[in-house]
Amino acid sequence: MTSPVPPHSEQHETLDPTDWVAFRARAHAMVDAAIDKMASTTEGRVWHEPPASLKAAFTEPLPMRGQGGDATLAKLTGLLPYGVGNTHPRFFGWVHGSGTPGNLIADIAAAAINANLGGRDHGAMYVEKQVNAWCRQIFEFPETASGLVVSGTSIATIIALKTARDQALDFKSRTAGLGGEKLVGYTSTQTHSCVARAFDILGLGADALRKVPVNDAFELDTAALRAAISADKAAGLTPFVIVGTAGAVNVGAIDDLETIADIAAENQLWFHVDGAFGALGVLNPAIKPRLSGMKRADSLAFDFHKWLHVNYDAGFVLIRSEVAHRKAFSERPDYLKGAERGLAAGNPWPVEYGPELSRGFRSLKIWTQLNEHGLDKLGAMVTRNCEQAAYLAAKVSAAPETELLAPVAMNICCFRFVAAGCEPTQLNALNDEIVVQLQLRGIAAPSTTLLKGQTAIRVNITNHRTQFSDLDLLLAAVIEIGTSLAPQFT
Ligand SMILES: *Cc1c(COP(=O)(O)O)cnc(C)c1O
Protein backbone atom coordinates (compact mmCIF):
# COMPACT_ATOMS: atom_id res chain seq x y z
CA MET A 1 0.00 0.00 0.00
CA THR A 2 1.29 3.40 -0.94
CA SER A 3 0.05 6.28 1.21
CA PRO A 4 -1.94 8.97 -0.63
CA VAL A 5 -0.13 12.10 -1.80
CA PRO A 6 -1.72 15.55 -1.91
CA PRO A 7 -2.82 16.26 -5.47
CA HIS A 8 -1.26 19.70 -6.03
CA SER A 9 2.32 20.58 -6.64
CA GLU A 10 1.71 23.98 -4.96
CA GLN A 11 0.70 22.27 -1.75
CA HIS A 12 2.51 24.72 0.51
CA GLU A 13 1.08 27.86 -1.05
CA THR A 14 -1.11 30.19 1.07
CA LEU A 15 -2.23 33.80 0.76
CA ASP A 16 0.27 34.91 3.39
CA PRO A 17 3.33 36.89 2.28
CA THR A 18 6.44 34.89 1.52
CA ASP A 19 8.54 37.85 2.65
CA TRP A 20 7.29 39.23 5.96
CA VAL A 21 9.99 41.91 6.00
CA ALA A 22 8.65 43.34 2.74
CA PHE A 23 5.09 43.03 4.02
CA ARG A 24 5.98 44.92 7.20
CA ALA A 25 7.50 47.71 5.11
CA ARG A 26 4.34 47.96 2.97
CA ALA A 27 2.07 47.99 6.01
CA HIS A 28 4.18 50.67 7.67
CA ALA A 29 4.10 52.73 4.48
CA MET A 30 0.28 52.64 4.53
CA VAL A 31 0.16 53.55 8.21
CA ASP A 32 2.44 56.51 7.50
CA ALA A 33 0.33 57.63 4.54
CA ALA A 34 -2.84 57.34 6.62
CA ILE A 35 -1.36 59.31 9.51
CA ASP A 36 -0.09 61.98 7.08
CA LYS A 37 -3.62 62.33 5.74
CA MET A 38 -5.16 62.61 9.20
CA ALA A 39 -2.50 65.07 10.41
CA SER A 40 -3.11 67.41 7.48
CA THR A 41 -6.89 67.13 7.38
CA THR A 42 -7.47 70.77 8.35
CA GLU A 43 -5.47 71.95 5.32
CA GLY A 44 -6.32 72.32 1.66
CA ARG A 45 -9.50 71.74 -0.23
CA VAL A 46 -12.57 70.14 1.33
CA TRP A 47 -13.34 67.99 -1.70
CA HIS A 48 -11.42 66.90 -4.79
CA GLU A 49 -13.45 65.80 -7.75
CA PRO A 50 -12.21 62.26 -8.59
CA PRO A 51 -9.76 62.72 -11.53
CA ALA A 52 -9.87 60.69 -14.75
CA SER A 53 -6.73 58.81 -13.67
CA LEU A 54 -8.50 57.55 -10.56
CA LYS A 55 -11.54 56.45 -12.49
CA ALA A 56 -9.31 54.66 -15.03
CA ALA A 57 -7.41 52.86 -12.26
CA PHE A 58 -10.67 51.19 -11.24
CA THR A 59 -11.94 50.10 -14.63
CA GLU A 60 -9.36 47.38 -15.20
CA PRO A 61 -10.12 43.78 -16.19
CA LEU A 62 -10.58 41.19 -13.45
CA PRO A 63 -7.02 40.16 -12.51
CA MET A 64 -6.56 36.44 -13.07
CA ARG A 65 -2.98 36.88 -11.87
CA GLY A 66 -2.54 39.24 -8.95
CA GLN A 67 -0.46 42.39 -9.40
CA GLY A 68 1.22 41.87 -6.06
CA GLY A 69 1.54 43.85 -2.87
CA ASP A 70 3.55 46.84 -4.09
CA ALA A 71 1.28 47.64 -7.04
CA THR A 72 -1.76 47.22 -4.81
CA LEU A 73 -0.29 49.51 -2.15
CA ALA A 74 0.30 52.20 -4.78
CA LYS A 75 -3.35 52.12 -5.79
CA LEU A 76 -4.56 52.18 -2.20
CA THR A 77 -2.37 55.16 -1.44
CA GLY A 78 -3.63 56.90 -4.57
CA LEU A 79 -7.19 56.74 -3.22
CA LEU A 80 -6.48 58.55 0.04
CA PRO A 81 -7.01 62.15 -1.17
CA TYR A 82 -10.39 61.40 -2.75
CA GLY A 83 -12.74 61.04 0.18
CA VAL A 84 -16.09 62.82 0.37
CA GLY A 85 -14.36 65.48 2.47
CA ASN A 86 -15.91 64.68 5.83
CA THR A 87 -12.55 64.61 7.56
CA HIS A 88 -12.16 68.35 6.76
CA PRO A 89 -13.33 71.03 9.23
CA ARG A 90 -15.52 72.72 6.59
CA PHE A 91 -17.50 69.65 5.57
CA PHE A 92 -21.12 70.53 6.44
CA GLY A 93 -23.13 68.39 4.01
CA TRP A 94 -25.97 66.01 4.92
CA VAL A 95 -25.05 64.46 8.29
CA HIS A 96 -21.57 62.95 8.23
CA GLY A 97 -19.27 62.26 11.14
CA SER A 98 -15.65 63.37 10.80
CA GLY A 99 -13.78 60.32 12.13
CA THR A 100 -10.75 60.14 14.41
CA PRO A 101 -7.13 58.98 14.02
CA GLY A 102 -7.69 56.59 16.94
CA ASN A 103 -10.05 54.66 14.70
CA LEU A 104 -7.11 53.79 12.41
CA ILE A 105 -5.55 51.85 15.24
CA ALA A 106 -8.83 50.15 16.17
CA ASP A 107 -9.40 49.09 12.57
CA ILE A 108 -5.92 47.55 12.37
CA ALA A 109 -6.58 45.59 15.56
CA ALA A 110 -9.99 44.47 14.25
CA ALA A 111 -8.42 43.32 10.97
CA ALA A 112 -5.77 41.34 12.83
CA ILE A 113 -8.35 39.55 15.00
CA ASN A 114 -10.75 39.08 12.05
CA ALA A 115 -13.58 38.17 14.41
CA ASN A 116 -17.06 37.04 13.41
CA LEU A 117 -19.52 38.39 15.98
CA GLY A 118 -22.51 36.27 15.01
CA GLY A 119 -21.97 34.46 18.29
CA ARG A 120 -19.69 32.02 20.17
CA ASP A 121 -17.38 32.66 23.09
CA HIS A 122 -14.38 34.85 22.24
CA GLY A 123 -12.81 38.15 23.20
CA ALA A 124 -14.65 40.35 20.72
CA MET A 125 -18.01 39.36 22.23
CA TYR A 126 -17.06 40.94 25.53
CA VAL A 127 -16.21 44.19 23.78
CA GLU A 128 -19.65 44.23 22.17
CA LYS A 129 -21.32 43.47 25.52
CA GLN A 130 -19.43 46.41 27.00
CA VAL A 131 -20.66 48.68 24.18
CA ASN A 132 -24.21 47.46 24.84
CA ALA A 133 -23.96 48.27 28.54
CA TRP A 134 -22.55 51.72 27.79
CA CYS A 135 -25.37 52.46 25.34
CA ARG A 136 -28.01 51.54 27.93
CA GLN A 137 -26.31 53.89 30.37
CA ILE A 138 -25.96 56.83 27.96
CA PHE A 139 -29.65 56.66 27.02
CA GLU A 140 -30.96 55.66 30.48
CA PHE A 141 -32.49 52.39 29.29
CA PRO A 142 -33.00 49.60 31.85
CA GLU A 143 -30.34 46.93 32.30
CA THR A 144 -32.77 44.42 30.84
CA ALA A 145 -32.85 46.23 27.48
CA SER A 146 -31.09 44.62 24.52
CA GLY A 147 -29.08 46.15 21.73
CA LEU A 148 -27.18 45.36 18.57
CA VAL A 149 -24.33 47.06 16.77
CA VAL A 150 -25.33 47.47 13.13
CA SER A 151 -24.15 49.33 10.03
CA GLY A 152 -26.38 52.35 10.62
CA THR A 153 -29.76 53.77 11.55
CA SER A 154 -31.43 52.42 8.38
CA ILE A 155 -30.83 48.82 9.48
CA ALA A 156 -31.45 49.67 13.14
CA THR A 157 -34.87 51.02 12.12
CA ILE A 158 -35.78 47.82 10.27
CA ILE A 159 -34.84 45.74 13.32
CA ALA A 160 -36.82 47.97 15.71
CA LEU A 161 -39.91 48.13 13.51
CA LYS A 162 -39.85 44.39 12.82
CA THR A 163 -39.88 43.82 16.56
CA ALA A 164 -42.80 46.26 16.90
CA ARG A 165 -44.68 44.63 14.02
CA ASP A 166 -44.20 41.08 15.30
CA GLN A 167 -45.18 42.02 18.83
CA ALA A 168 -48.36 43.66 17.51
CA LEU A 169 -49.24 40.39 15.74
CA ASP A 170 -48.26 38.18 18.68
CA PHE A 171 -45.22 37.01 16.68
CA LYS A 172 -47.47 34.96 14.38
CA SER A 173 -46.29 37.21 11.52
CA ARG A 174 -42.92 35.42 11.69
CA THR A 175 -44.42 32.30 10.19
CA ALA A 176 -47.85 33.27 8.86
CA GLY A 177 -47.03 36.71 7.40
CA LEU A 178 -49.37 39.65 7.86
CA GLY A 179 -52.52 37.64 7.24
CA GLY A 180 -54.56 40.59 6.02
CA GLU A 181 -53.91 42.65 9.17
CA LYS A 182 -53.95 46.36 8.26
CA LEU A 183 -51.18 47.71 10.48
CA VAL A 184 -50.52 51.46 10.32
CA GLY A 185 -47.87 53.69 11.91
CA TYR A 186 -47.30 57.41 12.39
CA THR A 187 -44.43 59.81 11.97
CA SER A 188 -43.93 63.40 10.81
CA THR A 189 -43.38 64.78 7.32
CA GLN A 190 -39.79 65.56 8.38
CA THR A 191 -38.85 61.96 9.13
CA HIS A 192 -35.95 60.33 7.32
CA SER A 193 -36.87 58.17 4.33
CA CYS A 194 -35.43 55.05 6.02
CA VAL A 195 -38.63 54.74 8.10
CA ALA A 196 -40.91 54.46 5.06
CA ARG A 197 -38.38 52.09 3.50
CA ALA A 198 -38.55 49.89 6.60
CA PHE A 199 -42.36 49.78 6.23
CA ASP A 200 -41.85 48.75 2.62
CA ILE A 201 -39.27 46.06 3.46
CA LEU A 202 -41.41 44.69 6.30
CA GLY A 203 -44.34 44.13 3.96
CA LEU A 204 -46.48 46.82 5.59
CA GLY A 205 -46.24 49.08 2.56
CA ALA A 206 -44.90 52.62 2.74
CA ASP A 207 -48.45 54.02 2.54
CA ALA A 208 -49.17 52.47 5.94
CA LEU A 209 -46.82 55.06 7.41
CA ARG A 210 -48.92 58.18 8.01
CA LYS A 211 -46.99 61.43 7.61
CA VAL A 212 -48.37 63.78 10.25
CA PRO A 213 -47.91 67.52 9.58
CA VAL A 214 -45.42 69.63 11.55
CA ASN A 215 -45.60 72.97 13.37
CA ASP A 216 -43.55 76.09 12.53
CA ALA A 217 -40.52 74.60 14.26
CA PHE A 218 -40.81 71.52 12.00
CA GLU A 219 -41.85 69.33 14.98
CA LEU A 220 -44.59 66.71 14.71
CA ASP A 221 -48.02 68.24 15.43
CA THR A 222 -49.23 66.09 18.32
CA ALA A 223 -52.89 67.19 18.00
CA ALA A 224 -52.84 66.05 14.38
CA LEU A 225 -51.24 62.78 15.52
CA ARG A 226 -54.11 62.08 17.94
CA ALA A 227 -56.63 62.86 15.21
CA ALA A 228 -54.89 60.56 12.70
CA ILE A 229 -54.85 57.64 15.15
CA SER A 230 -58.58 58.11 15.94
CA ALA A 231 -59.47 58.30 12.26
CA ASP A 232 -57.57 55.11 11.43
CA LYS A 233 -59.12 53.25 14.36
CA ALA A 234 -62.57 54.38 13.25
CA ALA A 235 -61.77 53.08 9.76
CA GLY A 236 -60.98 49.63 11.16
CA LEU A 237 -57.21 49.82 10.79
CA THR A 238 -54.73 48.70 13.46
CA PRO A 239 -52.30 51.40 14.62
CA PHE A 240 -49.13 49.78 16.05
CA VAL A 241 -46.26 52.28 16.17
CA ILE A 242 -45.38 55.96 16.45
CA VAL A 243 -41.96 57.06 15.24
CA GLY A 244 -40.69 60.25 16.86
CA THR A 245 -37.56 61.99 15.66
CA ALA A 246 -34.74 63.34 17.78
CA GLY A 247 -33.01 65.52 15.21
CA ALA A 248 -34.81 65.48 11.88
CA VAL A 249 -32.70 65.63 8.72
CA ASN A 250 -33.85 68.93 7.27
CA VAL A 251 -33.43 71.35 10.17
CA GLY A 252 -32.55 69.14 13.14
CA ALA A 253 -35.98 69.48 14.77
CA ILE A 254 -36.68 67.49 17.93
CA ASP A 255 -40.26 66.20 18.21
CA ASP A 256 -42.14 66.59 21.48
CA LEU A 257 -41.08 63.12 22.60
CA GLU A 258 -42.78 63.32 26.03
CA THR A 259 -46.18 63.97 24.50
CA ILE A 260 -45.61 61.33 21.83
CA ALA A 261 -44.68 58.84 24.58
CA ASP A 262 -47.96 59.74 26.35
CA ILE A 263 -50.00 59.25 23.18
CA ALA A 264 -48.26 55.90 22.53
CA ALA A 265 -49.01 54.77 26.10
CA GLU A 266 -52.68 55.87 25.91
CA ASN A 267 -53.14 53.90 22.69
CA GLN A 268 -50.84 51.00 23.61
CA LEU A 269 -48.61 51.62 20.62
CA TRP A 270 -44.91 50.92 20.23
CA PHE A 271 -42.87 54.15 20.56
CA HIS A 272 -39.77 54.22 18.36
CA VAL A 273 -37.31 57.11 18.22
CA ASP A 274 -35.09 57.86 15.22
CA GLY A 275 -32.15 59.56 16.87
CA ALA A 276 -29.60 58.90 14.13
CA PHE A 277 -27.52 61.93 15.05
CA GLY A 278 -29.76 63.87 17.45
CA ALA A 279 -29.92 61.20 20.15
CA LEU A 280 -26.37 62.23 21.01
CA GLY A 281 -27.78 65.67 21.83
CA VAL A 282 -28.20 64.24 25.35
CA LEU A 283 -24.50 64.95 25.78
CA ASN A 284 -25.23 68.69 25.56
CA PRO A 285 -26.75 69.86 28.89
CA ALA A 286 -28.64 72.61 27.04
CA ILE A 287 -30.36 70.09 24.74
CA LYS A 288 -30.79 67.15 27.11
CA PRO A 289 -34.08 68.32 28.72
CA ARG A 290 -35.75 68.43 25.29
CA LEU A 291 -34.80 64.79 24.75
CA SER A 292 -36.21 63.56 28.07
CA GLY A 293 -38.98 61.58 26.37
CA MET A 294 -36.39 59.48 24.52
CA LYS A 295 -35.72 57.30 27.54
CA ARG A 296 -39.41 56.25 27.49
CA ALA A 297 -39.07 54.79 23.98
CA ASP A 298 -39.62 51.10 23.25
CA SER A 299 -36.79 51.34 20.77
CA LEU A 300 -34.12 53.80 19.71
CA ALA A 301 -32.02 53.81 16.53
CA PHE A 302 -28.90 55.97 16.32
CA ASP A 303 -25.47 56.19 14.71
CA PHE A 304 -21.99 56.21 16.16
CA HIS A 305 -20.62 57.27 12.76
CA LYS A 306 -22.35 60.65 12.86
CA TRP A 307 -22.01 62.70 16.04
CA LEU A 308 -19.62 60.40 17.88
CA HIS A 309 -17.20 60.40 14.93
CA VAL A 310 -16.63 56.65 14.85
CA ASN A 311 -15.42 55.71 11.37
CA TYR A 312 -18.02 54.38 8.96
CA ASP A 313 -19.97 52.35 9.49
CA ALA A 314 -21.38 52.00 13.00
CA GLY A 315 -24.97 52.32 14.20
CA PHE A 316 -26.97 50.85 17.04
CA VAL A 317 -30.47 49.68 17.91
CA LEU A 318 -31.57 49.68 21.53
CA ILE A 319 -34.76 47.81 22.46
CA ARG A 320 -36.46 48.07 25.84
CA SER A 321 -37.89 44.53 25.80
CA GLU A 322 -35.11 42.01 25.30
CA VAL A 323 -37.78 39.32 25.19
CA ALA A 324 -39.68 40.92 22.31
CA HIS A 325 -36.40 41.65 20.49
CA ARG A 326 -35.23 38.02 20.73
CA LYS A 327 -38.67 36.63 19.89
CA ALA A 328 -38.65 38.68 16.67
CA PHE A 329 -35.30 37.32 15.45
CA SER A 330 -34.25 34.16 17.25
CA GLU A 331 -33.86 31.18 14.95
CA ARG A 332 -31.26 28.63 15.90
CA PRO A 333 -30.91 25.74 13.45
CA ASP A 334 -29.07 22.64 14.67
CA TYR A 335 -25.70 23.67 13.33
CA LEU A 336 -25.84 26.96 15.27
CA LYS A 337 -26.88 25.35 18.54
CA GLY A 338 -25.49 26.98 21.67
CA ALA A 339 -23.66 25.14 24.44
CA GLU A 340 -22.88 25.62 28.10
CA ARG A 341 -19.13 25.21 27.60
CA GLY A 342 -16.61 25.45 24.79
CA LEU A 343 -16.59 27.76 21.80
CA ALA A 344 -20.38 27.53 21.28
CA ALA A 345 -21.07 29.04 24.73
CA GLY A 346 -21.71 32.73 25.41
CA ASN A 347 -25.48 32.70 24.90
CA PRO A 348 -27.58 34.45 23.79
CA TRP A 349 -25.74 35.17 20.56
CA PRO A 350 -26.09 38.42 18.57
CA VAL A 351 -27.55 36.40 15.68
CA GLU A 352 -30.71 36.18 17.81
CA TYR A 353 -31.21 39.97 17.68
CA GLY A 354 -30.91 40.84 14.01
CA PRO A 355 -30.96 39.55 10.43
CA GLU A 356 -27.22 39.00 10.04
CA LEU A 357 -25.31 35.85 10.94
CA SER A 358 -21.71 36.83 10.19
CA ARG A 359 -20.92 40.22 11.69
CA GLY A 360 -17.65 42.17 11.73
CA PHE A 361 -16.01 43.77 14.74
CA ARG A 362 -17.59 47.25 14.49
CA SER A 363 -17.88 47.39 18.23
CA LEU A 364 -14.10 47.64 18.58
CA LYS A 365 -13.87 51.08 16.98
CA ILE A 366 -16.89 52.21 19.04
CA TRP A 367 -15.28 50.95 22.24
CA THR A 368 -11.98 52.58 21.24
CA GLN A 369 -13.60 55.97 20.65
CA LEU A 370 -15.37 55.94 24.02
CA ASN A 371 -12.43 54.50 25.91
CA GLU A 372 -9.81 56.82 24.43
CA HIS A 373 -11.73 60.10 24.62
CA GLY A 374 -14.39 59.54 27.28
CA LEU A 375 -17.98 60.69 27.14
CA ASP A 376 -17.25 64.13 28.62
CA LYS A 377 -14.93 65.14 25.80
CA LEU A 378 -17.12 63.61 23.10
CA GLY A 379 -20.03 65.51 24.65
CA ALA A 380 -18.07 68.77 24.65
CA MET A 381 -17.66 68.36 20.87
CA VAL A 382 -21.44 67.91 20.53
CA THR A 383 -22.09 70.99 22.65
CA ARG A 384 -19.64 73.11 20.67
CA ASN A 385 -21.26 72.10 17.37
CA CYS A 386 -24.63 73.32 18.70
CA GLU A 387 -23.03 76.60 19.77
CA GLN A 388 -21.46 76.93 16.33
CA ALA A 389 -24.83 76.46 14.58
CA ALA A 390 -26.34 79.17 16.81
CA TYR A 391 -23.35 81.43 16.09
CA LEU A 392 -23.78 80.98 12.34
CA ALA A 393 -27.53 81.69 12.63
CA ALA A 394 -26.84 84.94 14.49
CA LYS A 395 -24.37 86.04 11.82
CA VAL A 396 -26.79 85.09 9.05
CA SER A 397 -29.56 87.12 10.68
CA ALA A 398 -27.27 90.11 11.13
CA ALA A 399 -26.06 90.15 7.51
CA PRO A 400 -28.31 92.02 5.03
CA GLU A 401 -27.37 89.58 2.23
CA THR A 402 -28.58 86.44 4.02
CA GLU A 403 -31.75 85.18 5.65
CA LEU A 404 -32.35 82.41 8.19
CA LEU A 405 -34.95 79.89 6.93
CA ALA A 406 -35.58 77.82 10.07
CA PRO A 407 -34.93 78.05 13.79
CA VAL A 408 -31.75 76.28 14.90
CA ALA A 409 -32.85 73.37 17.09
CA MET A 410 -29.45 71.80 17.54
CA ASN A 411 -26.59 71.65 15.08
CA ILE A 412 -28.15 72.52 11.72
CA CYS A 413 -28.46 76.02 10.30
CA CYS A 414 -30.57 76.53 7.15
CA PHE A 415 -30.32 79.88 5.42
CA ARG A 416 -30.13 81.46 1.98
CA PHE A 417 -28.52 84.29 0.09
CA VAL A 418 -31.04 86.91 -0.95
CA ALA A 419 -30.72 89.32 -3.86
CA ALA A 420 -33.03 92.17 -4.78
CA GLY A 421 -34.99 91.61 -7.97
CA CYS A 422 -34.75 87.80 -7.92
CA GLU A 423 -37.95 85.81 -8.53
CA PRO A 424 -38.49 82.90 -6.07
CA THR A 425 -37.43 80.26 -8.61
CA GLN A 426 -34.35 82.28 -9.57
CA LEU A 427 -33.43 82.64 -5.91
CA ASN A 428 -33.65 78.88 -5.54
CA ALA A 429 -31.41 78.35 -8.56
CA LEU A 430 -28.94 80.95 -7.27
CA ASN A 431 -28.64 79.26 -3.87
CA ASP A 432 -28.23 75.85 -5.51
CA GLU A 433 -25.40 77.31 -7.60
CA ILE A 434 -23.73 78.93 -4.59
CA VAL A 435 -23.52 75.51 -2.92
CA VAL A 436 -22.14 73.85 -6.06
CA GLN A 437 -19.52 76.61 -6.35
CA LEU A 438 -18.49 76.22 -2.69
CA GLN A 439 -18.01 72.49 -3.30
CA LEU A 440 -16.24 72.82 -6.68
CA ARG A 441 -13.88 75.50 -5.40
CA GLY A 442 -13.03 73.31 -2.38
CA ILE A 443 -13.96 76.10 0.05
CA ALA A 444 -16.63 74.30 2.06
CA ALA A 445 -19.19 71.52 1.58
CA PRO A 446 -22.68 72.35 2.78
CA SER A 447 -25.64 70.67 1.08
CA THR A 448 -29.09 72.00 0.19
CA THR A 449 -32.65 71.25 1.15
CA LEU A 450 -36.07 72.61 0.30
CA LEU A 451 -38.02 74.33 3.11
CA LYS A 452 -41.54 75.49 2.21
CA GLY A 453 -40.50 75.61 -1.41
CA GLN A 454 -37.37 77.65 -0.72
CA THR A 455 -33.89 76.30 -1.41
CA ALA A 456 -31.84 76.44 1.77
CA ILE A 457 -28.08 76.29 2.14
CA ARG A 458 -28.03 73.60 4.79
CA VAL A 459 -25.09 73.64 7.18
CA ASN A 460 -24.96 70.57 9.38
CA ILE A 461 -22.21 70.64 11.97
CA THR A 462 -21.29 67.18 13.25
CA ASN A 463 -17.60 67.90 13.04
CA HIS A 464 -15.09 67.99 15.91
CA ARG A 465 -12.58 69.84 13.73
CA THR A 466 -14.80 72.82 12.87
CA GLN A 467 -13.70 76.12 14.41
CA PHE A 468 -15.88 79.23 14.73
CA SER A 469 -13.58 80.88 12.16
CA ASP A 470 -14.55 78.17 9.64
CA LEU A 471 -18.12 79.50 9.82
CA ASP A 472 -16.93 83.09 9.32
CA LEU A 473 -15.07 81.89 6.24
CA LEU A 474 -18.13 79.99 4.95
CA LEU A 475 -20.51 82.92 5.32
CA ALA A 476 -18.06 85.34 3.72
CA ALA A 477 -17.70 82.97 0.76
CA VAL A 478 -21.49 82.59 0.40
CA ILE A 479 -21.90 86.36 0.29
CA GLU A 480 -19.02 86.85 -2.13
CA ILE A 481 -20.12 84.10 -4.52
CA GLY A 482 -23.79 85.11 -4.21
CA THR A 483 -23.04 88.75 -4.93
CA SER A 484 -20.95 87.93 -8.00
CA LEU A 485 -23.46 85.40 -9.43
CA ALA A 486 -26.67 87.30 -8.63
CA PRO A 487 -26.76 89.34 -11.88
CA GLN A 488 -26.97 86.05 -13.85
CA PHE A 489 -30.09 85.07 -11.89
CA THR A 490 -32.22 88.20 -12.15
C1 LIG B 1 -28.58 59.55 8.66
C2 LIG B 1 -29.94 59.40 9.16
C3 LIG B 1 -30.64 58.20 9.02
C4 LIG B 1 -30.05 57.02 8.28
O1 LIG B 1 -28.94 56.53 8.97
P1 LIG B 1 -27.82 55.67 8.23
O2 LIG B 1 -26.79 55.47 9.29
O3 LIG B 1 -27.32 56.48 7.08
O4 LIG B 1 -28.43 54.39 7.80
C5 LIG B 1 -31.89 58.10 9.58
N1 LIG B 1 -32.44 59.14 10.22
C6 LIG B 1 -31.83 60.33 10.37
C7 LIG B 1 -32.50 61.43 11.13
C8 LIG B 1 -30.54 60.49 9.84
O5 LIG B 1 -29.89 61.65 10.00
Short mmCIF file of N, CA and C and ligand atoms in Angstrom, two decimals, residues 94-95 151-157 190-195 197 245-249 274-278 301-303 305-306 312-315 458, ligand 1:
data_model
loop_
_atom_site.label_atom_id
_atom_site.label_comp_id
_atom_site.label_asym_id
_atom_site.label_seq_id
_atom_site.Cartn_x
_atom_site.Cartn_y
_atom_site.Cartn_z
N TRP A 94 -25.16 67.11 4.37
CA TRP A 94 -25.97 66.01 4.92
C TRP A 94 -25.71 65.87 6.43
N VAL A 95 -25.54 64.62 6.90
CA VAL A 95 -25.05 64.46 8.29
C VAL A 95 -23.96 63.40 8.26
N SER A 151 -24.88 48.43 10.95
CA SER A 151 -24.15 49.33 10.03
C SER A 151 -24.64 50.77 10.13
N GLY A 152 -25.89 50.98 10.55
CA GLY A 152 -26.38 52.35 10.62
C GLY A 152 -27.84 52.38 11.02
N THR A 153 -28.38 53.59 11.08
CA THR A 153 -29.76 53.77 11.55
C THR A 153 -30.77 53.12 10.61
N SER A 154 -30.47 53.04 9.31
CA SER A 154 -31.43 52.42 8.38
C SER A 154 -31.70 50.98 8.79
N ILE A 155 -30.65 50.22 9.07
CA ILE A 155 -30.83 48.82 9.48
C ILE A 155 -31.39 48.75 10.90
N ALA A 156 -30.94 49.64 11.76
CA ALA A 156 -31.45 49.67 13.14
C ALA A 156 -32.96 49.88 13.14
N THR A 157 -33.44 50.72 12.22
CA THR A 157 -34.87 51.02 12.12
C THR A 157 -35.65 49.78 11.69
N GLN A 190 -41.23 65.26 8.37
CA GLN A 190 -39.79 65.56 8.38
C GLN A 190 -38.93 64.31 8.58
N THR A 191 -39.59 63.18 8.79
CA THR A 191 -38.85 61.96 9.13
C THR A 191 -38.00 61.46 7.98
N HIS A 192 -36.87 60.89 8.31
CA HIS A 192 -35.95 60.33 7.32
C HIS A 192 -36.62 59.22 6.51
N SER A 193 -36.24 59.12 5.25
CA SER A 193 -36.87 58.17 4.33
C SER A 193 -36.65 56.71 4.74
N CYS A 194 -35.69 56.46 5.64
CA CYS A 194 -35.43 55.05 6.02
C CYS A 194 -36.61 54.45 6.77
N VAL A 195 -37.49 55.29 7.35
CA VAL A 195 -38.63 54.74 8.10
C VAL A 195 -39.67 54.19 7.12
N ARG A 197 -39.02 53.24 4.15
CA ARG A 197 -38.38 52.09 3.50
C ARG A 197 -38.50 50.84 4.38
N THR A 245 -38.92 61.70 16.11
CA THR A 245 -37.56 61.99 15.66
C THR A 245 -36.84 62.91 16.63
N ALA A 246 -35.63 62.49 16.99
CA ALA A 246 -34.74 63.34 17.78
C ALA A 246 -33.68 63.85 16.81
N GLY A 247 -33.94 65.00 16.21
CA GLY A 247 -33.01 65.52 15.21
C GLY A 247 -33.41 65.09 13.82
N ALA A 248 -34.34 65.82 13.23
CA ALA A 248 -34.81 65.48 11.88
C ALA A 248 -33.81 66.01 10.84
N VAL A 249 -33.76 65.33 9.69
CA VAL A 249 -32.70 65.63 8.72
C VAL A 249 -32.69 67.06 8.19
N ASP A 274 -36.23 57.74 16.13
CA ASP A 274 -35.09 57.86 15.22
C ASP A 274 -34.22 58.98 15.76
N GLY A 275 -33.09 58.57 16.32
CA GLY A 275 -32.15 59.56 16.87
C GLY A 275 -30.82 59.47 16.18
N ALA A 276 -30.83 59.19 14.89
CA ALA A 276 -29.60 58.90 14.13
C ALA A 276 -28.42 59.76 14.59
N PHE A 277 -28.59 61.07 14.50
CA PHE A 277 -27.52 61.93 15.05
C PHE A 277 -27.97 62.61 16.34
N GLY A 278 -29.28 63.02 16.35
CA GLY A 278 -29.76 63.87 17.45
C GLY A 278 -29.83 63.21 18.81
N ALA A 301 -33.04 54.07 17.56
CA ALA A 301 -32.02 53.81 16.53
C ALA A 301 -31.12 55.04 16.46
N PHE A 302 -29.82 54.82 16.46
CA PHE A 302 -28.90 55.97 16.32
C PHE A 302 -27.57 55.49 15.71
N ASP A 303 -26.75 56.48 15.36
CA ASP A 303 -25.47 56.19 14.71
C ASP A 303 -24.29 56.62 15.58
N HIS A 305 -21.47 56.67 13.81
CA HIS A 305 -20.62 57.27 12.76
C HIS A 305 -20.99 58.72 12.44
N LYS A 306 -22.03 59.23 13.08
CA LYS A 306 -22.35 60.65 12.86
C LYS A 306 -21.73 61.49 13.98
N TYR A 312 -16.95 55.15 9.59
CA TYR A 312 -18.02 54.38 8.96
C TYR A 312 -17.61 52.92 8.90
N ASP A 313 -18.63 51.99 9.07
CA ASP A 313 -19.97 52.35 9.49
C ASP A 313 -20.25 51.77 10.87
N ALA A 314 -21.09 52.45 11.64
CA ALA A 314 -21.38 52.00 13.00
C ALA A 314 -22.66 52.66 13.50
N GLY A 315 -23.70 51.85 13.62
CA GLY A 315 -24.97 52.32 14.20
C GLY A 315 -25.40 51.38 15.30
N ARG A 458 -27.87 74.34 3.54
CA ARG A 458 -28.03 73.60 4.79
C ARG A 458 -26.66 73.27 5.36
C1 LIG B 1 -28.58 59.55 8.66
C2 LIG B 1 -29.94 59.40 9.16
C3 LIG B 1 -30.64 58.20 9.02
C4 LIG B 1 -30.05 57.02 8.28
O1 LIG B 1 -28.94 56.53 8.97
P1 LIG B 1 -27.82 55.67 8.23
O2 LIG B 1 -26.79 55.47 9.29
O3 LIG B 1 -27.32 56.48 7.08
O4 LIG B 1 -28.43 54.39 7.80
C5 LIG B 1 -31.89 58.10 9.58
N1 LIG B 1 -32.44 59.14 10.22
C6 LIG B 1 -31.83 60.33 10.37
C7 LIG B 1 -32.50 61.43 11.13
C8 LIG B 1 -30.54 60.49 9.84
O5 LIG B 1 -29.89 61.65 10.00
#
